[in-house]
Amino acid sequence: NDMLGTWGSRSGTLRTIPARCCPTTGSGLDDDKPDMAATMFFFDRPTGLDRPVQREITRQMQQDTNAAFAAECYNGPSDFGTLVELLLRKRRPSLTNLDLSHHNLGDIEATALAEVLASNNSLRSLNLSHNNISAEGAEALGEALRQNSTLTKLDLSDNKLQGVVSGILPPLASNITLTHLVLGGNKIDNDSADYLAELLRSNHLISLGLRFNALDDFGVGIIGRTLQDNVGLCQLDLTGCPIGSRGVGILNSICQNRREWPLLFPNKLVCKLRYRGHAQIM
């Protein structure tokens, strides 16, 4: 069968084939099977991935809107560079959502991803939760997102960002595209409150997730001073943070003020937290 185009990588070739061709052999499909996407990835040499996983990656490559990989598709840093190449280079311009959560990714992988993310113009949502990204990876991602102008949602929850948010939050303050940011479960404490306040001062975030961090009343006070003038944020999740009566009062006052002055604050702010063992939504 004639190939309409090829693209080489370290482990294989991305080929454009007629829609009625088998993704494995290139031969014609049975009539009772649906048309296959024209762009496929063929493994040319051993990659450390067994054949079922290779088939899974090929299947994921066919999907235009989602690339959520099962954990068994990832065997370590040697495979990750190839996955990044396949998913985010210009050969996959239609990819909009990428879920790499629960993959034990570290700073090496985050840096490799950041290099591609900086110039990517299609991805809208990136989930990197439940990994092992720390200072170096966070800084690389932050610098990439300083240049990226298409990503709107980033989930970095349950990584290792304690004490290192200074590497990622300042660059995000200049990114006007990102609207949803999730940083829960990173042991972020009051030392990071100033960086969070600066991020909120930029007014582009719609939702900020900080659940199960170490922010207390003092940290909420710092964030609250910025929220008094913020007009963009609609949801702030502080569930699981050790917030007391003072913090609750600050947040309640801000939310109430938003409701009373709709012309100044067209967007209502909803705050979620847990106070004295009970869920609170203000």
XYZ file of N, CA and C in Angstrom:
846
model
N 0.839 -1.198 0.000
C 0.000 0.000 0.000
C 0.875 1.249 0.000
N 0.401 2.265 -0.734
C 1.154 3.501 -0.812
C 1.018 4.274 0.487
N 2.127 4.725 1.013
C 2.130 5.554 2.197
C 2.109 7.014 1.754
N 1.221 7.805 2.343
C 1.075 9.193 1.949
C 2.057 10.104 2.643
N 2.691 9.609 3.680
C 3.669 10.421 4.388
C 4.277 9.643 5.516
N 5.515 9.958 5.922
C 6.163 9.285 7.041
C 6.872 10.311 7.901
N 7.054 9.940 9.166
C 7.814 10.770 10.097
C 8.572 9.862 11.031
N 9.890 9.978 11.108
C 10.688 9.076 11.922
C 10.899 9.581 13.324
N 11.050 8.643 14.260
C 11.400 8.966 15.641
C 12.421 7.936 16.097
N 12.769 7.982 17.377
C 13.786 7.063 17.880
C 13.334 5.621 17.841
N 12.021 5.410 17.930
C 11.541 4.044 18.074
C 10.688 3.567 16.917
N 10.301 4.456 16.022
C 9.430 4.014 14.957
C 9.097 5.116 14.001
N 8.055 4.912 13.223
C 7.681 5.858 12.197
C 6.196 6.149 12.267
N 5.865 7.424 12.206
C 4.478 7.832 12.140
C 4.110 7.915 10.670
N 3.153 7.103 10.223
C 2.829 7.019 8.813
C 1.390 7.418 8.567
N 1.169 8.078 7.470
C -0.179 8.401 7.045
C -0.576 7.383 5.991
N -1.648 6.620 6.282
C -2.061 5.548 5.403
C -3.521 5.732 5.031
N -3.983 5.079 3.970
C -5.396 5.180 3.609
C -6.287 4.773 4.769
N -7.467 5.399 4.873
C -8.326 5.197 6.033
C -8.809 3.767 6.172
N -8.839 3.003 5.114
C -9.359 1.643 5.195
C -8.246 0.612 5.343
N -7.084 1.047 5.882
C -5.965 0.136 6.063
C -5.842 -0.284 7.521
N -5.345 -1.497 7.748
C -5.125 -2.007 9.093
C -3.967 -1.271 9.739
N -4.069 -0.803 10.984
C -2.998 -0.059 11.638
C -1.767 -0.896 11.898
N -1.886 -2.211 11.873
C -0.742 -3.066 12.160
C -0.007 -3.478 10.897
N -0.754 -3.867 9.873
C -0.133 -4.407 8.660
C -0.185 -3.459 7.481
N -1.107 -2.488 7.516
C -1.276 -1.605 6.376
C -2.186 -2.184 5.319
N -2.643 -3.418 5.500
C -3.531 -4.050 4.531
C -4.959 -3.582 4.735
N -5.861 -3.911 3.766
C -7.236 -3.452 3.835
C -7.971 -4.060 5.008
N -8.891 -3.301 5.596
C -9.696 -3.763 6.717
C -10.920 -4.507 6.213
N -11.491 -5.342 7.065
C -12.740 -6.001 6.730
C -13.841 -4.958 6.609
N -14.836 -5.252 5.809
C -15.893 -4.290 5.555
C -16.721 -3.988 6.793
N -16.754 -4.945 7.754
C -17.602 -4.724 8.916
C -16.920 -3.918 10.009
N -15.687 -3.457 9.792
C -14.968 -2.662 10.783
C -15.013 -1.190 10.374
N -15.067 -0.299 11.324
C -15.157 1.127 11.007
C -13.859 1.653 10.429
N -13.954 2.797 9.774
C -12.760 3.437 9.236
C -11.800 3.781 10.366
N -10.514 3.642 10.100
C -9.485 3.947 11.079
C -8.901 5.326 10.766
N -8.427 6.020 11.798
C -7.756 7.288 11.563
C -6.562 7.074 10.657
N -6.247 8.057 9.843
C -5.234 7.863 8.830
C -3.812 7.898 9.376
N -3.610 8.518 10.535
C -2.256 8.657 11.059
C -1.975 7.590 12.101
N -0.966 6.764 11.865
C -0.627 5.672 12.775
C 0.848 5.716 13.119
N 1.208 5.128 14.267
C 2.605 5.000 14.638
C 3.028 3.550 14.551
N 4.103 3.287 13.807
C 4.621 1.933 13.643
C 5.962 1.830 14.358
N 6.099 0.825 15.247
C 7.363 0.605 15.934
C 8.323 -0.120 15.003
N 9.473 0.475 14.721
C 10.439 -0.095 13.795
C 11.460 -0.990 14.477
N 11.681 -0.778 15.763
C 12.701 -1.551 16.460
C 12.318 -1.663 17.927
N 12.987 -2.525 18.700
C 12.604 -2.741 20.096
C 12.626 -1.447 20.899
N 11.630 -1.283 21.771
C 11.520 -0.071 22.587
C 11.468 -0.346 24.077
N 11.422 -1.613 24.472
C 11.201 -1.917 25.882
C 9.734 -2.069 26.190
N 8.865 -1.826 25.210
C 7.431 -1.988 25.380
C 6.994 -3.274 24.702
N 6.217 -4.112 25.395
C 5.775 -5.346 24.766
C 4.671 -5.054 23.744
N 4.314 -6.058 22.943
C 3.390 -5.836 21.835
C 2.010 -5.324 22.275
N 1.418 -5.849 23.364
C 0.125 -5.288 23.784
C 0.204 -3.804 24.096
N 1.324 -3.377 24.722
C 1.468 -1.962 25.048
C 1.678 -1.149 23.780
N 2.445 -1.699 22.817
C 2.620 -1.018 21.541
C 1.272 -0.795 20.863
N 0.425 -1.809 20.907
C -0.892 -1.682 20.299
C -1.726 -0.623 21.022
N -1.582 -0.568 22.359
C -2.324 0.429 23.126
C -1.884 1.834 22.743
N -0.577 2.049 22.603
C -0.080 3.365 22.220
C -0.588 3.729 20.827
N -0.561 2.756 19.911
C -1.080 2.995 18.566
C -2.552 3.378 18.621
N -3.308 2.681 19.474
C -4.729 2.994 19.609
C -4.927 4.411 20.136
N -4.118 4.777 21.138
C -4.236 6.115 21.701
C -3.912 7.183 20.663
N -2.961 6.846 19.764
C -2.577 7.809 18.741
C -3.720 8.105 17.791
N -4.683 7.188 17.667
C -5.805 7.395 16.773
C -6.814 8.387 17.328
N -6.804 8.599 18.635
C -7.811 9.435 19.265
C -7.443 10.904 19.118
N -8.367 11.689 18.669
C -8.094 13.089 18.375
C -8.218 13.985 19.597
N -9.017 13.584 20.597
C -9.296 14.486 21.701
C -8.802 14.001 23.050
N -8.294 12.783 23.139
C -7.877 12.297 24.449
C -6.692 11.363 24.307
N -5.722 11.501 25.181
C -4.549 10.624 25.156
C -4.227 10.196 26.574
N -5.179 9.568 27.221
C -4.984 9.100 28.591
C -4.351 7.714 28.543
N -3.127 7.600 28.996
C -2.397 6.339 28.933
C -2.573 5.530 30.209
N -2.810 4.256 30.048
C -2.795 3.368 31.198
C -1.375 3.306 31.747
N -1.263 3.073 33.054
C 0.052 3.110 33.689
C 1.034 2.135 33.058
N 0.538 0.982 32.558
C 1.453 -0.008 32.016
C 2.070 0.415 30.690
N 1.601 1.532 30.127
C 2.167 2.012 28.862
C 3.482 2.735 29.079
N 3.861 2.957 30.319
C 5.061 3.734 30.602
C 6.068 2.885 31.363
N 7.255 2.724 30.782
C 8.274 1.871 31.396
C 9.505 2.630 31.870
N 9.441 3.943 31.940
C 10.577 4.693 32.432
C 10.983 5.803 31.481
N 11.994 6.614 31.863
C 12.407 7.764 31.071
C 12.751 7.442 29.621
N 13.299 6.256 29.357
C 13.686 5.915 27.989
C 12.482 5.867 27.058
N 11.308 5.534 27.593
C 10.095 5.496 26.783
C 9.419 6.860 26.709
N 9.610 7.679 27.728
C 8.823 8.899 27.833
C 9.126 9.883 26.712
N 10.392 10.013 26.352
C 10.746 10.928 25.267
C 10.009 10.590 23.991
N 9.866 9.287 23.719
C 9.155 8.859 22.527
C 7.677 9.214 22.620
N 7.065 8.999 23.777
C 5.658 9.321 23.941
C 5.402 10.810 23.741
N 6.305 11.632 24.273
C 6.155 13.073 24.119
C 6.232 13.451 22.645
N 7.211 12.874 21.954
C 7.348 13.153 20.526
C 6.066 12.797 19.776
N 5.528 11.647 20.082
C 4.348 11.174 19.370
C 3.141 12.044 19.627
N 2.979 12.471 20.867
C 1.728 13.102 21.254
C 1.677 14.598 21.004
N 2.794 15.291 21.156
C 2.731 16.740 21.189
C 3.425 17.457 20.041
N 4.168 16.748 19.219
C 4.774 17.405 18.075
C 3.697 17.804 17.077
N 4.073 18.593 16.118
C 3.101 19.140 15.179
C 2.403 18.064 14.359
N 2.914 16.849 14.399
C 2.266 15.775 13.651
C 0.931 15.366 14.280
N 0.665 15.822 15.517
C -0.626 15.527 16.155
C -1.309 16.843 16.524
N -1.627 17.677 15.543
C -2.164 19.007 15.861
C -3.537 18.992 16.508
N -4.246 17.854 16.427
C -5.605 17.815 16.958
C -5.668 17.397 18.425
N -4.540 17.003 19.014
C -4.553 16.543 20.405
C -4.823 17.715 21.340
N -5.873 17.610 22.150
C -6.238 18.704 23.046
C -6.147 18.343 24.520
N -6.242 17.062 24.873
C -6.215 16.636 26.273
C -5.168 15.552 26.472
N -4.321 15.729 27.458
C -3.287 14.738 27.745
C -3.291 14.414 29.228
N -3.508 13.141 29.564
C -3.554 12.689 30.947
C -2.368 11.760 31.204
N -1.392 12.248 31.972
C -0.225 11.456 32.351
C -0.156 11.319 33.869
N -1.297 11.261 34.506
C -1.340 11.095 35.961
C -0.969 9.670 36.354
N -0.484 9.525 37.593
C -0.159 8.207 38.152
C 0.882 7.462 37.295
N 1.874 8.170 36.768
C 2.900 7.533 35.942
C 4.287 7.566 36.580
N 4.382 8.023 37.831
C 5.667 8.096 38.524
C 6.667 8.969 37.765
N 6.177 10.015 37.109
C 7.043 10.920 36.368
C 7.823 11.801 37.332
N 9.093 12.034 37.006
C 9.940 12.887 37.822
C 10.372 14.123 37.066
N 11.429 14.751 37.546
C 11.897 15.996 36.936
C 12.441 15.788 35.526
N 13.056 14.648 35.258
C 13.577 14.378 33.910
C 12.440 14.372 32.898
N 11.374 13.658 33.228
C 10.237 13.572 32.321
C 9.519 14.920 32.189
N 9.375 15.631 33.313
C 8.707 16.932 33.272
C 9.481 17.921 32.410
N 10.809 17.857 32.473
C 11.635 18.743 31.660
C 11.511 18.403 30.180
N 11.475 17.113 29.863
C 11.292 16.693 28.468
C 9.941 17.155 27.937
N 8.930 17.049 28.756
C 7.599 17.486 28.364
C 7.561 18.997 28.179
N 8.245 19.721 29.054
C 8.251 21.184 28.992
C 8.860 21.684 27.696
N 9.890 21.014 27.214
C 10.548 21.434 25.981
C 9.581 21.434 24.805
N 8.690 20.466 24.777
C 7.703 20.390 23.700
C 6.528 21.324 23.972
N 6.138 21.431 25.231
C 4.977 22.221 25.609
C 5.156 23.698 25.279
N 6.383 24.177 25.349
C 6.643 25.599 25.117
C 6.160 26.058 23.747
N 6.292 25.193 22.740
C 5.916 25.581 21.376
C 4.644 24.900 20.895
N 4.014 24.098 21.741
C 2.794 23.408 21.327
C 1.632 24.391 21.243
N 0.810 24.247 20.220
C -0.308 25.181 20.046
C -1.657 24.491 19.930
N -1.753 23.259 20.472
C -3.027 22.558 20.394
C -3.543 22.084 21.750
N -2.645 21.750 22.669
C -3.056 21.158 23.938
C -3.814 22.163 24.797
N -4.966 21.722 25.324
C -5.784 22.581 26.180
C -5.765 22.135 27.639
N -5.626 20.839 27.877
C -5.685 20.312 29.236
C -4.550 19.326 29.462
N -3.805 19.496 30.569
C -2.679 18.627 30.895
C -2.801 18.185 32.345
N -2.886 16.868 32.559
C -3.006 16.301 33.898
C -1.712 15.582 34.258
N -0.961 16.143 35.207
C 0.291 15.551 35.687
C 0.179 15.201 37.173
N -1.013 14.969 37.644
C -1.212 14.701 39.063
C -0.667 13.337 39.467
N -0.405 13.193 40.766
C 0.063 11.933 41.348
C 1.339 11.434 40.675
N 2.329 12.336 40.586
C 3.649 11.983 40.085
C 4.696 12.413 41.097
N 5.948 12.519 40.678
C 7.045 12.879 41.591
C 7.805 14.105 41.088
N 7.082 15.064 40.561
C 7.699 16.278 40.035
C 8.046 17.206 41.192
N 9.282 17.707 41.180
C 9.715 18.617 42.247
C 10.326 19.875 41.632
N 11.399 20.401 42.230
C 11.903 21.737 41.886
C 12.281 21.891 40.420
N 13.158 21.024 39.920
C 13.656 21.173 38.549
C 12.533 21.050 37.525
N 11.677 20.065 37.704
C 10.573 19.866 36.774
C 9.568 21.001 36.828
N 9.283 21.497 38.039
C 8.332 22.598 38.190
C 8.845 23.855 37.508
N 10.136 24.124 37.666
C 10.719 25.307 37.031
C 10.669 25.204 35.513
N 10.967 24.022 34.983
C 10.917 23.819 33.535
C 9.506 24.008 32.996
N 8.519 23.463 33.700
C 7.137 23.622 33.272
C 6.701 25.086 33.340
N 7.141 25.776 34.383
C 6.795 27.185 34.518
C 7.323 28.012 33.358
N 8.582 27.795 32.981
C 9.170 28.534 31.872
C 8.487 28.190 30.556
N 8.097 26.913 30.405
C 7.393 26.515 29.180
C 6.046 27.216 29.081
N 5.349 27.329 30.211
C 4.031 27.942 30.200
C 4.103 29.467 30.109
N 5.273 30.017 30.330
C 5.459 31.450 30.081
C 5.311 31.739 28.580
N 5.690 30.716 27.761
C 5.641 30.862 26.301
C 4.371 30.274 25.698
N 3.804 29.247 26.342
C 2.630 28.583 25.796
C 1.407 29.495 25.862
N 0.591 29.478 24.810
C -0.564 30.373 24.763
C -1.868 29.635 24.489
N -1.881 28.302 24.686
C -3.105 27.537 24.408
C -3.601 26.722 25.599
N -2.729 26.323 26.518
C -3.141 25.485 27.642
C -4.053 26.273 28.585
N -5.201 25.708 28.906
C -6.139 26.375 29.799
C -6.283 25.676 31.152
N -5.922 24.385 31.231
C -6.080 23.636 32.480
C -4.832 22.826 32.776
N -4.301 22.975 33.991
C -3.106 22.248 34.423
C -3.349 21.662 35.805
N -3.148 20.361 35.930
C -3.313 19.677 37.209
C -1.964 19.126 37.657
N -1.422 19.709 38.726
C -0.156 19.274 39.307
C -0.363 18.777 40.741
N -1.553 18.360 41.062
C -1.832 17.914 42.419
C -1.062 16.643 42.761
N -0.760 16.500 44.042
C -0.085 15.309 44.572
C 1.239 15.036 43.886
N 2.075 16.076 43.828
C 3.459 15.939 43.428
C 4.336 16.334 44.622
N 5.519 16.854 44.364
C 6.430 17.224 45.451
C 6.822 18.690 45.308
N 5.829 19.572 45.413
C 6.061 20.993 45.164
C 6.244 21.801 46.440
N 6.356 21.129 47.579
C 6.557 21.847 48.837
C 7.832 22.679 48.762
N 7.698 23.983 48.954
C 8.859 24.858 48.969
C 9.429 25.189 47.606
N 8.820 24.696 46.528
C 9.399 24.941 45.195
C 8.401 25.615 44.255
N 7.257 26.061 44.782
C 6.292 26.717 43.902
C 6.823 28.030 43.347
N 7.892 28.549 43.959
C 8.502 29.779 43.440
C 9.044 29.578 42.033
N 9.248 28.312 41.641
C 9.758 28.040 40.303
C 8.689 28.040 39.243
N 7.460 27.774 39.627
C 6.402 27.646 38.628
C 5.358 28.764 38.690
N 5.080 29.328 39.868
C 4.001 30.300 39.965
C 4.320 31.669 39.342
N 5.521 32.237 39.535
C 5.787 33.536 38.899
C 5.632 33.527 37.373
N 6.140 32.515 36.660
C 5.901 32.505 35.213
C 4.419 32.401 34.852
N 3.642 31.672 35.662
C 2.222 31.518 35.367
C 1.465 32.834 35.507
N 2.000 33.752 36.292
C 1.337 35.045 36.469
C 1.302 35.828 35.157
N 2.258 35.564 34.271
C 2.288 36.266 32.988
C 1.591 35.489 31.882
N 1.072 34.291 32.213
C 0.333 33.492 31.238
C -1.146 33.853 31.357
N -1.712 34.457 30.317
C -3.093 34.926 30.392
C -4.082 33.893 29.851
N -3.584 32.739 29.411
C -4.448 31.709 28.842
C -4.920 30.715 29.888
N -4.053 30.365 30.835
C -4.378 29.365 31.853
C -5.504 29.869 32.751
N -6.571 29.085 32.854
C -7.716 29.499 33.669
C -8.012 28.548 34.828
N -7.546 27.310 34.753
C -7.803 26.321 35.803
C -6.475 25.711 36.256
N -6.156 25.870 37.528
C -4.899 25.364 38.078
C -5.192 24.567 39.342
N -4.655 23.337 39.404
C -4.875 22.470 40.554
C -3.517 22.121 41.173
N -3.345 22.478 42.455
C -2.074 22.269 43.155
C -2.278 21.540 44.478
N -3.363 20.823 44.614
C -3.667 20.163 45.876
C -2.667 19.080 46.247
N -2.564 18.808 47.549
C -1.740 17.703 48.027
C -0.252 17.860 47.813
N 0.245 19.090 47.844
C 1.676 19.338 47.648
C 2.365 19.910 48.883
N 1.670 19.919 50.025
C 2.203 20.450 51.284
C 2.609 21.915 51.152
N 1.900 22.645 50.313
C 2.157 24.072 50.139
C 1.738 24.805 51.412
N 2.650 25.617 51.963
C 2.379 26.266 53.249
C 2.366 27.781 53.104
N 2.399 28.478 54.235
C 2.303 29.936 54.228
C 3.469 30.610 53.523
N 4.617 29.953 53.440
C 5.767 30.539 52.749
C 5.481 30.761 51.263
N 4.502 30.047 50.737
C 4.157 30.180 49.315
C 2.980 31.105 49.083
N 2.416 31.650 50.150
C 1.204 32.469 50.026
C 1.436 33.714 49.181
N 2.605 34.325 49.307
C 2.897 35.526 48.508
C 2.899 35.212 47.018
N 3.433 34.045 46.649
C 3.449 33.650 45.226
C 2.030 33.381 44.733
N 1.212 32.783 45.572
C -0.176 32.545 45.203
C -0.932 33.869 45.049
N -0.653 34.813 45.957
C -1.310 36.116 45.880
C -0.923 36.842 44.594
N 0.339 36.756 44.224
C 0.792 37.400 42.992
C 0.128 36.771 41.772
N -0.039 35.465 41.813
C -0.719 34.769 40.715
C -2.171 35.237 40.604
N -2.858 35.359 41.730
C -4.249 35.790 41.712
C -4.390 37.255 41.317
N -3.349 38.015 41.508
C -3.388 39.432 41.138
C -3.500 39.614 39.625
N -3.104 38.577 38.881
C -3.142 38.668 37.416
C -4.554 38.527 36.857
N -5.486 38.027 37.658
C -6.910 38.007 37.319
C -7.327 37.047 36.206
N -6.448 36.187 35.729
C -6.868 35.323 34.622
C -7.387 33.960 35.096
N -7.105 33.564 36.320
C -7.566 32.269 36.808
C -9.055 32.295 37.127
N -9.746 31.251 36.700
C -11.147 31.064 37.045
C -11.287 30.113 38.233
N -10.403 29.110 38.293
C -10.475 28.099 39.345
C -9.076 27.793 39.871
N -8.933 27.758 41.191
C -7.658 27.428 41.831
C -7.902 26.369 42.894
N -7.263 25.207 42.729
C -7.418 24.108 43.667
C -6.216 23.984 44.583
N -6.449 24.146 45.884
C -5.364 24.084 46.873
C -5.699 23.117 47.994
N -6.565 22.160 47.753
C -7.036 21.273 48.800
C -5.896 20.429 49.379
N -6.003 20.145 50.668
C -5.054 19.308 51.406
C -3.616 19.819 51.288
N -3.466 21.130 51.485
C -2.156 21.727 51.652
C -2.027 22.231 53.089
N -0.969 22.987 53.389
C -0.705 23.399 54.766
C -0.978 24.878 54.997
N -1.787 25.489 54.157
C -2.140 26.896 54.339
C -3.096 27.049 55.521
N -2.790 27.984 56.437
C -3.675 28.217 57.578
C -4.219 29.647 57.529
N -4.679 30.156 58.641
C -5.292 31.484 58.667
C -4.337 32.569 58.176
N -3.070 32.454 58.523
C -2.092 33.468 58.107
C -1.968 33.487 56.582
N -1.845 32.299 55.986
C -1.748 32.216 54.532
C -3.009 32.707 53.841
N -4.163 32.363 54.412
C -5.434 32.833 53.855
C -5.516 34.354 53.928
N -4.966 34.940 54.992
C -4.963 36.393 55.103
C -4.193 37.053 53.974
N -3.041 36.479 53.610
C -2.233 37.019 52.503
C -2.979 36.891 51.180
N -3.549 35.708 50.949
C -4.304 35.482 49.716
C -5.553 36.361 49.684
N -6.187 36.515 50.852
C -7.423 37.281 50.936
C -7.262 38.732 50.535
N -6.126 39.340 50.861
C -5.918 40.746 50.496
C -5.949 40.934 48.987
N -5.447 39.936 48.253
C -5.499 39.998 46.789
C -6.902 39.710 46.282
N -7.586 38.766 46.920
C -8.927 38.387 46.476
C -9.933 39.534 46.618
N -9.651 40.489 47.493
C -10.560 41.614 47.652
C -10.726 42.410 46.371
N -9.684 42.405 45.537
C -9.732 43.157 44.276
C -9.807 42.251 43.057
N -9.726 40.950 43.270
C -9.767 40.013 42.143
C -11.186 39.915 41.594
N -11.302 39.979 40.261
C -12.637 39.935 39.645
C -12.842 38.691 38.790
N -11.808 37.853 38.666
C -11.910 36.724 37.753
C -12.164 35.378 38.407
N -11.610 35.151 39.604
C -11.691 33.836 40.236
C -13.128 33.499 40.621
N -13.567 32.300 40.233
C -14.922 31.848 40.554
C -14.929 30.711 41.572
N -13.823 29.968 41.679
C -13.800 28.845 42.619
C -12.430 28.721 43.264
N -12.415 28.643 44.572
C -11.203 28.443 45.356
C -11.437 27.264 46.285
N -10.669 26.203 46.096
C -10.860 24.990 46.886
C -9.743 24.863 47.914
N -10.091 25.028 49.173
C -9.139 24.916 50.282
C -9.515 23.765 51.215
N -10.289 22.819 50.720
C -10.704 21.663 51.511
C -9.485 20.932 52.064
N -9.510 20.631 53.343
C -8.411 19.882 53.946
C -7.270 20.730 54.447
N -7.303 22.047 54.241
C -6.271 22.940 54.776
C -6.636 23.308 56.226
N -5.641 23.514 57.090
C -5.910 23.771 58.515
C -6.355 25.210 58.775
N -7.522 25.564 58.289
C -8.036 26.929 58.392
C -8.966 27.042 59.598
N -8.728 28.080 60.403
C -9.547 28.292 61.598
C -10.590 29.367 61.393
N -11.100 29.859 62.502
C -12.211 30.816 62.467
C -11.824 32.126 61.772
N -10.593 32.569 61.979
C -10.157 33.821 61.341
C -10.148 33.683 59.827
N -9.601 32.574 59.337
C -9.559 32.344 57.899
C -10.949 32.218 57.306
N -11.822 31.527 58.033
C -13.207 31.380 57.579
C -13.870 32.747 57.465
N -13.624 33.606 58.439
C -14.204 34.945 58.424
C -13.724 35.766 57.237
N -12.429 35.652 56.940
C -11.862 36.399 55.812
C -12.515 35.966 54.502
N -12.598 34.680 54.291
C -13.151 34.151 53.049
C -14.648 34.449 52.936
N -15.353 34.334 54.043
C -16.786 34.609 54.033
C -17.064 36.063 53.685
N -16.251 36.950 54.201
C -16.412 38.381 53.931
C -16.180 38.686 52.444
N -15.163 38.041 51.875
C -14.851 38.270 50.458
C -15.981 37.758 49.569
N -16.458 36.562 49.855
C -17.541 35.989 49.051
C -18.816 36.823 49.167
N -19.098 37.302 50.374
C -20.275 38.123 50.593
C -20.166 39.440 49.832
N -18.983 40.014 49.836
C -18.753 41.272 49.136
C -18.986 41.118 47.636
N -18.568 39.966 47.111
C -18.800 39.693 45.688
C -20.287 39.679 45.363
N -21.067 39.094 46.263
C -22.507 38.983 46.019
C -23.215 40.341 46.141
N -22.699 41.204 47.011
C -23.361 42.478 47.265
C -23.032 43.542 46.226
N -21.936 43.350 45.505
C -21.514 44.342 44.506
C -21.353 43.679 43.146
N -22.461 43.245 42.535
C -22.378 42.505 41.273
C -21.824 43.324 40.115
N -21.982 44.661 40.154
C -21.447 45.478 39.069
C -19.922 45.539 39.119
N -19.382 45.558 40.321
C -17.922 45.567 40.475
C -17.338 44.163 40.315
N -18.108 43.166 40.780
C -17.639 41.781 40.744
C -18.684 40.920 40.034
N -18.650 40.893 38.694
C -19.669 40.151 37.941
C -19.632 38.648 38.171
N -18.473 38.122 38.615
C -18.342 36.685 38.858
C -18.407 36.383 40.348
N -19.347 35.546 40.736
C -19.414 35.119 42.132
C -18.241 34.219 42.473
N -17.774 34.286 43.704
C -16.678 33.437 44.162
C -17.221 32.379 45.113
N -16.928 31.122 44.824
C -17.314 30.005 45.686
C -16.056 29.451 46.343
N -16.021 29.439 47.651
C -14.881 28.890 48.402
C -15.305 27.590 49.073
N -14.468 26.580 48.926
C -14.729 25.295 49.566
C -13.658 25.045 50.616
N -14.071 24.623 51.809
C -13.117 24.283 52.866
C -13.810 23.392 53.885
N -13.040 22.945 54.857
C -13.586 22.137 55.947
C -13.241 22.833 57.259
N -14.264 23.125 58.046
C -14.079 23.851 59.291
C -14.762 23.096 60.420
N -14.006 22.765 61.444
C -14.508 21.997 62.587
C -15.155 20.694 62.149
N -14.523 20.052 61.199
C -14.976 18.752 60.760
C -16.114 18.745 59.779
N -16.567 19.928 59.359
C -17.709 20.012 58.469
C -17.317 20.738 57.180
N -17.813 20.233 56.056
C -17.572 20.884 54.774
C -18.287 22.218 54.750
N -17.605 23.238 54.258
C -18.181 24.590 54.162
C -18.080 25.057 52.709
N -19.173 25.577 52.198
C -19.170 26.187 50.868
C -19.714 27.600 51.023
N -18.904 28.565 50.665
C -19.293 29.977 50.858
C -19.418 30.676 49.504
